[in-house]
Coordinates of C-alpha atoms in Angstrom, one line a residue:
M190 CA -90.7 -43.3 81.5
Y191 CA -87.4 -42.2 83.1
P192 CA -86.8 -38.6 83.5
P193 CA -84.2 -37.1 81.2
P194 CA -80.7 -36.7 82.7
R195 CA -79.9 -33.3 84.2
K196 CA -77.6 -31.0 82.3
D197 CA -75.4 -30.5 85.4
F198 CA -75.1 -34.3 85.7
I199 CA -74.0 -34.7 82.1
A200 CA -71.4 -31.9 82.5
L201 CA -70.1 -33.4 85.5
T202 CA -69.9 -36.9 83.9
L203 CA -68.1 -35.5 80.9
S204 CA -65.6 -33.6 83.1
D205 CA -64.9 -36.7 85.1
Q206 CA -64.3 -38.7 81.9
H207 CA -61.9 -36.0 80.5
S208 CA -60.1 -35.8 83.7
R209 CA -59.6 -39.6 83.9
S210 CA -58.6 -39.7 80.2
Y211 CA -56.0 -37.0 80.8
N212 CA -54.5 -38.6 83.8
N213 CA -54.4 -42.0 82.1
G214 CA -52.6 -40.5 79.1
K215 CA -50.2 -38.7 81.3
H216 CA -49.5 -41.8 83.2
R217 CA -48.9 -43.8 80.1
R218 CA -46.4 -41.1 78.7
Q219 CA -44.5 -41.2 82.1
S220 CA -44.5 -45.0 82.1
C221 CA -43.1 -45.0 78.4
W222 CA -40.5 -42.5 79.3
R223 CA -39.3 -44.5 82.3
K224 CA -39.0 -47.7 80.1
W225 CA -37.1 -45.7 77.6
K226 CA -34.7 -44.4 80.2
Q227 CA -34.3 -47.9 81.5
L228 CA -32.9 -49.0 78.1
S229 CA -29.1 -49.0 77.6
R230 CA -27.6 -46.3 75.4
L231 CA -26.8 -49.0 72.7
Q232 CA -30.3 -50.2 72.7
R233 CA -31.7 -46.7 72.3
S234 CA -29.3 -45.9 69.5
L235 CA -30.2 -49.1 67.7
I236 CA -34.0 -48.3 67.9
L237 CA -33.4 -44.7 66.6
F238 CA -31.2 -46.1 63.7
L239 CA -34.0 -48.5 62.8
L240 CA -36.7 -45.8 62.8
A241 CA -34.4 -43.5 60.7
L242 CA -33.8 -46.4 58.2
L243 CA -37.6 -47.0 57.9
L244 CA -38.2 -43.3 57.2
I245 CA -35.5 -43.2 54.5
C246 CA -36.9 -46.4 52.8
G247 CA -40.3 -44.9 52.9
L248 CA -39.2 -41.7 51.2
L249 CA -37.2 -43.6 48.5
F250 CA -39.8 -46.2 47.6
Y251 CA -43.0 -44.1 47.8
P252 CA -43.3 -42.7 44.3
S253 CA -44.5 -39.1 44.9
F254 CA -41.9 -38.4 47.6
S255 CA -39.0 -40.1 45.7
E256 CA -39.7 -38.1 42.5
Q257 CA -39.8 -34.8 44.5
W258 CA -36.6 -35.9 46.3
R259 CA -34.9 -36.1 42.9
G260 CA -36.2 -32.8 41.7
R261 CA -38.7 -34.3 39.2
P262 CA -42.5 -34.1 38.8
P263 CA -44.3 -36.6 41.1
A264 CA -45.9 -39.0 38.8
P265 CA -45.1 -40.7 35.5
H266 CA -48.3 -39.4 33.9
S267 CA -47.7 -35.8 34.8
L268 CA -44.1 -36.2 33.8
S269 CA -45.2 -37.2 30.3
V270 CA -47.7 -34.4 30.1
D271 CA -45.1 -31.7 31.2
R272 CA -42.6 -33.0 28.6
L273 CA -45.3 -33.0 25.8
E274 CA -46.1 -29.3 26.7
T275 CA -42.4 -28.5 26.6
V276 CA -42.2 -29.8 23.1
R277 CA -45.4 -27.8 22.1
E278 CA -43.8 -24.6 23.7
A279 CA -40.6 -25.2 21.8
F280 CA -42.6 -25.5 18.5
R281 CA -44.6 -22.4 19.3
H282 CA -41.4 -20.5 19.9
A283 CA -39.8 -21.6 16.7
W284 CA -43.1 -20.8 14.9
K285 CA -43.2 -17.4 16.4
G286 CA -39.8 -16.6 14.8
Y287 CA -40.8 -18.1 11.5
K288 CA -44.1 -16.3 11.4
E289 CA -42.7 -12.8 12.3
F290 CA -39.5 -12.9 10.2
A291 CA -39.7 -15.6 7.5
W292 CA -43.4 -16.2 6.8
G293 CA -43.9 -18.0 3.4
H294 CA -40.2 -18.4 3.0
D295 CA -38.1 -21.6 3.1
E296 CA -36.0 -21.0 6.2
L297 CA -35.9 -18.8 9.2
K298 CA -32.6 -17.0 10.0
P299 CA -33.4 -16.4 13.6
V300 CA -30.3 -14.4 14.8
S301 CA -30.6 -11.8 12.0
K302 CA -34.4 -12.0 12.1
S303 CA -34.6 -12.7 8.4
Y304 CA -35.1 -15.6 6.1
G305 CA -33.2 -17.8 3.7
E306 CA -34.6 -19.1 0.3
W307 CA -33.8 -22.5 -1.3
F308 CA -36.7 -23.3 -3.6
G309 CA -39.0 -20.4 -2.7
L310 CA -41.9 -22.9 -1.7
G311 CA -42.4 -22.2 2.0
L312 CA -40.3 -25.3 2.8
T313 CA -40.4 -24.8 6.7
L314 CA -44.2 -24.3 6.6
V315 CA -45.0 -27.3 4.5
D316 CA -42.5 -29.5 6.3
A317 CA -44.2 -28.6 9.6
L318 CA -47.9 -29.1 8.6
D319 CA -48.3 -32.6 10.1
T320 CA -46.2 -31.8 13.1
M321 CA -48.7 -29.0 14.0
W322 CA -51.6 -31.5 13.5
I323 CA -50.0 -34.2 15.7
L324 CA -49.2 -31.6 18.4
G325 CA -52.7 -30.3 18.4
L326 CA -51.7 -26.8 17.5
T327 CA -55.1 -25.9 15.9
E328 CA -54.6 -22.1 15.3
E329 CA -51.1 -22.5 13.8
F330 CA -52.3 -25.2 11.7
K331 CA -55.3 -23.2 10.3
E332 CA -53.1 -20.2 9.4
A333 CA -50.6 -22.6 7.6
R334 CA -53.3 -24.3 5.7
K335 CA -54.7 -21.1 4.5
W336 CA -51.2 -20.2 3.1
V337 CA -50.9 -23.5 1.4
E338 CA -54.3 -23.0 -0.2
T339 CA -53.9 -19.5 -1.3
E340 CA -50.2 -18.9 -1.7
L341 CA -48.3 -22.1 -2.5
S342 CA -47.7 -22.3 -6.2
F343 CA -45.6 -24.9 -8.1
S344 CA -45.7 -23.0 -11.4
K345 CA -42.5 -21.0 -10.5
N346 CA -39.6 -20.9 -12.8
V347 CA -37.3 -22.4 -10.3
D348 CA -35.0 -25.4 -10.0
V349 CA -35.6 -27.8 -7.1
N350 CA -33.8 -30.8 -5.9
L351 CA -35.8 -33.9 -6.7
F352 CA -35.0 -35.7 -3.4
E353 CA -35.4 -32.7 -1.0
S354 CA -38.6 -31.5 -2.6
T355 CA -40.0 -35.1 -2.6
I356 CA -39.3 -35.9 1.0
R357 CA -40.2 -32.6 2.5
I358 CA -43.0 -31.2 0.2
L359 CA -44.6 -34.2 -1.5
G360 CA -44.1 -36.3 1.7
G361 CA -45.5 -33.5 3.9
L362 CA -48.6 -32.9 1.7
L363 CA -49.4 -36.6 1.5
S364 CA -49.1 -37.2 5.3
T365 CA -51.2 -34.1 6.1
Y366 CA -53.8 -35.4 3.7
H367 CA -53.9 -38.7 5.4
L368 CA -54.1 -37.1 8.9
T369 CA -56.8 -34.6 8.0
G370 CA -58.7 -36.1 5.1
D371 CA -58.5 -32.6 3.5
E372 CA -58.5 -33.0 -0.3
M373 CA -56.7 -29.7 -0.9
F374 CA -53.5 -31.3 0.4
L375 CA -53.9 -34.2 -2.0
E376 CA -54.5 -31.9 -5.0
K377 CA -51.2 -29.9 -4.1
A378 CA -49.4 -33.3 -3.8
K379 CA -50.6 -34.3 -7.3
D380 CA -49.4 -30.9 -8.7
I381 CA -45.9 -31.2 -7.3
G382 CA -45.5 -34.9 -8.0
L383 CA -46.5 -34.4 -11.7
R384 CA -44.0 -31.5 -12.0
L385 CA -41.1 -33.7 -10.6
M386 CA -41.7 -36.5 -13.2
P387 CA -39.3 -35.0 -15.9
A388 CA -36.4 -35.9 -13.6
F389 CA -36.8 -39.6 -14.6
K390 CA -36.5 -38.9 -18.4
T391 CA -32.9 -39.9 -18.6
P392 CA -31.0 -42.5 -20.8
S393 CA -30.7 -44.8 -17.9
K394 CA -33.9 -44.2 -16.1
I395 CA -31.8 -43.1 -13.1
P396 CA -33.3 -39.7 -12.3
F397 CA -31.5 -36.3 -12.6
S398 CA -31.0 -34.5 -9.3
D399 CA -32.7 -31.2 -10.3
V400 CA -36.0 -30.3 -12.0
N401 CA -37.3 -26.8 -13.1
I402 CA -40.9 -27.3 -12.0
G403 CA -42.2 -24.3 -13.9
K404 CA -40.6 -25.3 -17.2
G405 CA -40.8 -29.1 -16.9
I406 CA -37.0 -29.5 -17.6
A407 CA -34.6 -31.6 -15.6
H408 CA -30.8 -31.7 -15.4
P409 CA -27.9 -33.0 -13.4
P410 CA -25.7 -30.6 -11.3
R411 CA -23.5 -28.3 -13.3
W412 CA -20.4 -30.1 -12.3
T413 CA -21.3 -33.8 -12.9
S414 CA -23.7 -36.2 -14.6
D415 CA -23.8 -38.3 -11.5
S416 CA -26.7 -38.4 -9.0
T417 CA -26.3 -39.3 -5.3
L418 CA -27.4 -42.9 -4.7
A419 CA -29.3 -42.0 -1.5
E420 CA -31.4 -39.4 -3.4
V421 CA -32.4 -41.5 -6.3
T422 CA -33.4 -44.4 -4.0
S423 CA -35.2 -42.3 -1.4
V424 CA -38.1 -41.0 -3.2
Q425 CA -39.9 -44.3 -3.5
L426 CA -42.3 -44.2 -0.5
E427 CA -43.8 -40.9 -1.6
F428 CA -44.2 -41.7 -5.3
R429 CA -45.6 -45.1 -4.8
E430 CA -48.1 -43.6 -2.3
L431 CA -49.1 -41.0 -4.9
S432 CA -49.8 -43.8 -7.4
R433 CA -52.0 -45.6 -4.9
L434 CA -54.0 -42.4 -4.1
T435 CA -54.4 -41.3 -7.7
Q436 CA -54.7 -44.7 -9.4
D437 CA -52.1 -43.4 -11.8
P438 CA -49.3 -46.1 -12.0
R439 CA -46.8 -43.8 -13.7
Y440 CA -45.3 -42.5 -10.4
Q441 CA -44.8 -46.0 -8.9
E442 CA -43.4 -47.4 -12.1
V443 CA -40.5 -44.9 -12.4
V444 CA -39.3 -45.3 -8.9
N445 CA -39.7 -49.1 -8.9
E446 CA -37.5 -49.2 -12.0
V447 CA -34.8 -47.4 -10.1
M448 CA -34.9 -50.0 -7.5
R449 CA -34.8 -52.8 -10.1
L450 CA -31.7 -51.4 -11.7
V451 CA -29.8 -50.8 -8.4
H452 CA -30.8 -54.4 -7.3
K453 CA -28.8 -56.0 -10.2
L454 CA -25.9 -53.5 -10.4
P455 CA -22.4 -54.8 -10.1
G456 CA -20.0 -52.8 -7.7
K457 CA -21.6 -53.5 -4.4
R458 CA -19.6 -55.0 -1.6
D459 CA -21.8 -57.5 0.4
G460 CA -24.9 -55.4 -0.1
L461 CA -23.0 -52.1 0.6
V462 CA -23.4 -49.5 -2.3
P463 CA -21.2 -46.8 -3.6
M464 CA -22.3 -43.1 -3.1
F465 CA -22.8 -42.1 -6.7
I466 CA -24.6 -43.4 -9.8
N467 CA -24.3 -42.0 -13.4
T468 CA -27.6 -40.8 -15.0
N469 CA -26.2 -41.7 -18.6
S470 CA -24.8 -45.2 -18.1
G471 CA -26.8 -46.2 -15.0
Q472 CA -23.7 -47.6 -13.4
F473 CA -22.1 -46.8 -10.0
T474 CA -19.2 -44.4 -10.1
H475 CA -16.6 -43.5 -7.4
K476 CA -16.5 -47.2 -6.5
G477 CA -14.7 -48.6 -3.4
V478 CA -16.1 -45.9 -1.0
F479 CA -18.8 -47.2 1.4
T480 CA -20.6 -45.3 4.1
L481 CA -23.9 -45.3 5.9
G482 CA -23.6 -41.5 6.3
A483 CA -24.2 -38.7 3.7
R484 CA -25.1 -39.8 0.2
A485 CA -26.0 -43.4 1.0
D486 CA -27.8 -43.5 4.3
S487 CA -31.5 -43.5 3.3
Y488 CA -30.9 -46.2 0.6
Y489 CA -30.8 -48.7 3.3
E490 CA -33.6 -47.1 5.2
Y491 CA -36.0 -47.2 2.3
L492 CA -35.2 -50.8 1.4
L493 CA -36.8 -51.8 4.7
K494 CA -39.6 -49.3 4.6
Q495 CA -40.7 -50.0 1.1
W496 CA -40.9 -53.6 2.0
I497 CA -43.0 -52.7 5.0
Q498 CA -45.1 -50.1 3.0
G499 CA -46.1 -52.7 0.4
G500 CA -47.2 -55.3 2.8
K501 CA -44.0 -57.3 2.8
T502 CA -44.7 -58.6 -0.7
E503 CA -41.5 -57.6 -2.6
P504 CA -38.7 -60.0 -1.9
D505 CA -36.0 -58.2 -3.7
L506 CA -36.2 -55.2 -1.3
L507 CA -35.9 -57.5 1.8
E508 CA -33.1 -59.5 0.3
D509 CA -31.1 -56.3 -0.4
Y510 CA -31.7 -55.0 3.1
L511 CA -30.7 -58.3 4.9
V512 CA -27.5 -58.6 2.7
A513 CA -26.6 -55.0 3.4
V514 CA -27.0 -55.4 7.3
E515 CA -24.6 -58.3 7.1
G516 CA -22.3 -56.2 5.0
V517 CA -22.4 -53.5 7.5
K518 CA -21.4 -55.9 10.3
K519 CA -18.7 -57.5 8.2
H520 CA -17.0 -54.3 7.0
L521 CA -18.0 -51.2 8.9
L522 CA -18.7 -52.3 12.6
R523 CA -16.1 -51.7 15.2
T524 CA -15.8 -50.9 19.0
T525 CA -13.9 -48.1 20.6
G526 CA -10.9 -48.8 22.8
P527 CA -11.8 -46.9 26.0
S528 CA -15.5 -47.9 26.6
K529 CA -16.2 -50.5 24.0
L530 CA -18.9 -48.5 22.2
T531 CA -20.1 -50.0 19.0
F532 CA -20.0 -47.7 16.0
I533 CA -20.3 -47.7 12.2
G534 CA -17.2 -46.4 10.3
E535 CA -16.5 -46.0 6.6
L536 CA -14.5 -47.9 4.1
N537 CA -12.3 -46.1 1.6
H538 CA -10.7 -48.4 -0.9
N539 CA -10.2 -51.2 1.8
R540 CA -9.0 -48.6 4.4
F541 CA -11.2 -48.3 7.5
N542 CA -11.9 -44.8 8.8
P543 CA -13.4 -44.6 12.4
K544 CA -15.6 -41.7 11.2
M545 CA -19.4 -41.7 11.8
D546 CA -21.8 -39.1 10.7
H547 CA -24.6 -38.1 13.0
L548 CA -26.8 -39.1 10.1
V549 CA -26.0 -42.7 10.8
C550 CA -27.9 -42.5 14.0
F551 CA -31.0 -43.3 11.9
L552 CA -29.7 -46.9 11.9
P553 CA -30.7 -48.0 15.5
G554 CA -34.3 -47.1 14.7
T555 CA -34.4 -48.8 11.4
L556 CA -32.8 -52.0 12.7
A557 CA -35.3 -52.0 15.6
L558 CA -38.2 -51.5 13.1
G559 CA -37.0 -54.5 11.1
A560 CA -36.7 -56.7 14.2
H561 CA -40.3 -55.6 15.1
N562 CA -41.4 -56.8 11.6
G563 CA -39.9 -60.3 12.2
L564 CA -36.3 -59.9 11.0
P565 CA -33.4 -61.5 13.0
D566 CA -33.1 -60.8 16.9
D567 CA -29.4 -59.7 16.5
H568 CA -30.7 -56.7 14.5
M569 CA -32.3 -55.6 17.7
D570 CA -29.1 -56.3 19.7
L571 CA -27.1 -54.1 17.3
A572 CA -29.8 -51.4 17.4
L573 CA -29.4 -51.2 21.3
Q574 CA -25.6 -51.0 21.1
L575 CA -25.7 -48.2 18.4
M576 CA -28.4 -46.4 20.4
E577 CA -25.9 -46.2 23.3
T578 CA -23.2 -44.9 21.1
C579 CA -25.4 -42.1 19.5
H580 CA -26.3 -41.1 23.1
Q581 CA -22.7 -40.9 24.0
M582 CA -22.2 -38.6 21.0
Y583 CA -24.3 -36.2 22.9
V584 CA -23.3 -36.6 26.5
Q585 CA -19.6 -36.6 25.9
M586 CA -19.9 -33.1 24.3
E587 CA -19.8 -30.0 26.7
T588 CA -23.1 -28.6 25.3
G589 CA -24.9 -32.0 25.5
L590 CA -25.3 -31.8 21.7
S591 CA -23.8 -34.1 19.1
P592 CA -21.3 -33.0 16.4
E593 CA -22.1 -33.4 12.8
I594 CA -19.3 -35.9 12.5
A595 CA -17.6 -37.9 15.2
Q596 CA -14.2 -39.6 15.1
F597 CA -14.0 -42.7 17.3
N598 CA -11.0 -43.8 19.4
L599 CA -9.9 -47.4 18.5
Q600 CA -7.0 -47.4 20.9
P601 CA -7.2 -48.9 24.3
S602 CA -6.8 -46.2 26.7
D603 CA -8.6 -44.3 29.6
G604 CA -9.2 -41.3 27.2
R605 CA -12.3 -40.2 25.3
D606 CA -14.2 -42.5 22.9
V607 CA -15.4 -39.6 20.8
H608 CA -13.2 -36.9 19.2
V609 CA -14.3 -34.0 17.0
K610 CA -12.3 -32.2 14.4
P611 CA -12.6 -28.5 14.3
A612 CA -14.5 -28.5 11.0
D613 CA -17.0 -31.1 12.2
G614 CA -18.2 -29.7 15.5
H615 CA -21.3 -28.1 14.3
N616 CA -24.9 -29.1 15.2
L617 CA -27.7 -28.5 12.7
L618 CA -30.6 -29.4 15.0
R619 CA -30.7 -32.9 13.3
P620 CA -33.4 -35.5 14.2
E621 CA -31.7 -38.8 13.7
T622 CA -30.8 -39.6 17.3
V623 CA -34.3 -38.7 18.7
E624 CA -35.9 -40.5 15.7
S625 CA -34.1 -43.7 16.9
L626 CA -35.0 -43.0 20.6
F627 CA -38.6 -42.9 19.5
Y628 CA -38.4 -46.4 17.9
L629 CA -36.5 -47.9 20.7
Y630 CA -38.9 -46.6 23.3
R631 CA -41.9 -47.8 21.3
F632 CA -40.4 -51.3 21.1
T633 CA -38.8 -51.7 24.5
K634 CA -40.7 -49.3 26.7
D635 CA -37.4 -48.6 28.5
A636 CA -37.8 -45.1 30.1
K637 CA -34.2 -44.3 29.8
Y638 CA -34.7 -43.5 26.1
R639 CA -37.2 -40.9 27.1
D640 CA -34.8 -39.4 29.6
W641 CA -32.1 -39.3 26.9
G642 CA -34.5 -37.4 24.6
W643 CA -35.5 -35.0 27.3
D644 CA -31.8 -34.2 27.9
I645 CA -31.3 -33.5 24.2
L646 CA -34.3 -31.1 24.2
Q647 CA -33.0 -29.3 27.3
S648 CA -29.7 -28.8 25.6
F649 CA -31.4 -27.5 22.5
N650 CA -33.3 -25.0 24.7
K651 CA -30.0 -24.0 26.5
Y652 CA -27.6 -23.5 23.5
T653 CA -29.8 -23.1 20.4
R654 CA -32.9 -21.1 21.4
V655 CA -33.0 -17.6 20.1
P656 CA -35.0 -15.2 22.5
S657 CA -36.8 -13.4 19.7
G658 CA -38.1 -16.6 18.3
G659 CA -36.7 -19.8 16.6
Y660 CA -33.7 -22.1 17.2
T661 CA -30.4 -21.9 15.4
S662 CA -27.8 -24.3 14.4
I663 CA -24.4 -23.9 16.2
S664 CA -20.8 -24.1 15.2
N665 CA -19.1 -25.8 18.1
V666 CA -20.7 -28.3 20.4
R667 CA -17.5 -28.3 22.5
D668 CA -17.8 -24.7 23.6
P669 CA -20.8 -24.1 26.0
V670 CA -19.7 -20.4 26.6
N671 CA -19.6 -19.5 22.8
P672 CA -21.3 -22.3 20.7
G673 CA -21.3 -20.0 17.7
P674 CA -24.8 -19.5 16.4
R675 CA -24.9 -20.1 12.6
D676 CA -28.2 -18.1 12.1
K677 CA -30.2 -21.0 10.4
M678 CA -33.2 -23.0 11.5
E679 CA -33.5 -26.0 9.2
S680 CA -37.0 -27.0 8.2
F681 CA -36.4 -30.4 9.5
F682 CA -36.2 -29.1 13.1
L683 CA -39.9 -28.6 12.9
G684 CA -40.7 -31.4 10.5
E685 CA -38.7 -34.1 12.2
T686 CA -36.8 -33.3 15.4
L687 CA -39.7 -31.9 17.5
K688 CA -42.2 -34.4 16.0
Y689 CA -40.1 -37.3 17.1
L690 CA -39.6 -35.8 20.5
Y691 CA -43.3 -35.5 20.9
L692 CA -43.9 -39.0 19.9
L693 CA -41.3 -40.3 22.3
F694 CA -42.9 -38.5 25.2
S695 CA -46.4 -39.4 24.3
D696 CA -48.1 -42.3 26.3
D697 CA -50.4 -43.0 23.5
M698 CA -48.7 -46.0 21.7
E699 CA -51.5 -46.0 19.1
L700 CA -50.7 -42.5 18.0
L701 CA -49.2 -43.2 14.6
S702 CA -48.9 -46.9 15.3
L703 CA -45.8 -48.4 13.7
D704 CA -48.0 -51.3 12.6
Q705 CA -50.2 -48.9 10.6
Y706 CA -47.7 -46.2 9.4
V707 CA -44.2 -46.0 7.9
F708 CA -42.4 -42.7 8.3
N709 CA -40.5 -41.3 5.2
T710 CA -37.0 -40.0 5.8
E711 CA -38.4 -36.6 6.7
A712 CA -40.5 -38.0 9.4
H713 CA -43.8 -37.8 7.4
P714 CA -46.0 -40.8 8.2
L715 CA -47.6 -42.7 5.3
P716 CA -50.0 -45.7 5.7
I717 CA -48.9 -49.2 5.4
W718 CA -50.8 -50.6 2.5
P719 CA -53.6 -53.2 3.1
S720 CA -52.6 -56.7 2.4
P721 CA -53.7 -57.9 -1.1
P722 CA -56.5 -60.4 -1.1
I723 CA -55.3 -64.0 -1.1

């Protein structure tokens, strides 16, 4: 056995090693410095330049550093989470105003801290039910559900618009039933659906625009016997689904009959339809005026969506849709002079008007949905072009928010593509552009569509948010200093706009999969029917 080494020997050895290591390190540093000094000034400059270049490349291409460099959260996942939470916070803020100042009423007036009434049916609350469920706002949903169960009554002596009450109330109740499985919502849907049926008791089977749901009496507006074409052809998804759930064919029969009548009517132009139809004669009126904006828009949307809803088994719907898209390209499609933006104008007795409603921004999403379901590839090409135009309707405005109506510049110049007339510069918190952004992102995965939606949400927060709760429509998107609050929060801001923004930012592509659900024109998802057995 060897004796253990003495402590003084170990200490001496360690000290000697440390001394040699220090001296060797010092010698190496001096040697490196001498070699550096021996380099020419040009060589030293070149080495420093290369080191700086490597550092910059590392910062730009390493994700967490590059995102921080640009002032963004570091990783895509956290970016999505932050954006989703911002949407939730916006909803909570809107809900705070509604709950405090307009609870149980149709619409919040956030500036005056009061409410507006249209039908007296809690329109905002019912329209927002499925949005709360999708956003995971459990407490808000529970209190809204309790109000629907205990307070919502359709026996009131009140006139309601067939179209608006169908897409917002019936559609909202049906979608919430499907998401939750709660039979109470289905019972409420049956109640309102049955009370709307008198609208279809007309000489032509084209429904009246208004129904007294308490008395069971329907009538046209006081000033005309016409109904708006978009309204009578955009209640089909909801009534068809009500028939499927109740096994009562009456609801589907009355709305299918409307589509059959319109399918064979004269007065179309390459699939494009006039804006009005008479409830007595069943014929188009005000012929020669064609638009994809107000009074006609959702006719085209529901042609495609009914075809998808029914399992692609109704060829007349598909035919009418495909012919109409070709009619749009032939008669209404133009490009601006300055930047070659593609837009959809209007035709008024063969005279083209370069005017496009913000409502038309539903079309990129609808075209993309059709292409996803096997329709021609050029539908997707057109969708991408129109999506860019709808984006420009926002970014070319000083507030970053789109006007209700845009005028497009056809003249070759270096000027603006988009002009706004004084009466058209308002923004109503509409959803159509973020709706199409949702579809385009789902089908392309191009992150720019998320970024565009984020910019819109930030502009809503900057120019329309009311501190005490709620968001307001504004009068002038060209004036960031005084945008002119209009003191009204439409129910579709909660029912559609915030819902589509949330779905746009969500990384869960199976959340309301577009292969399983079709959204009605108020953003209420309804299931695509199972294919019939062969």
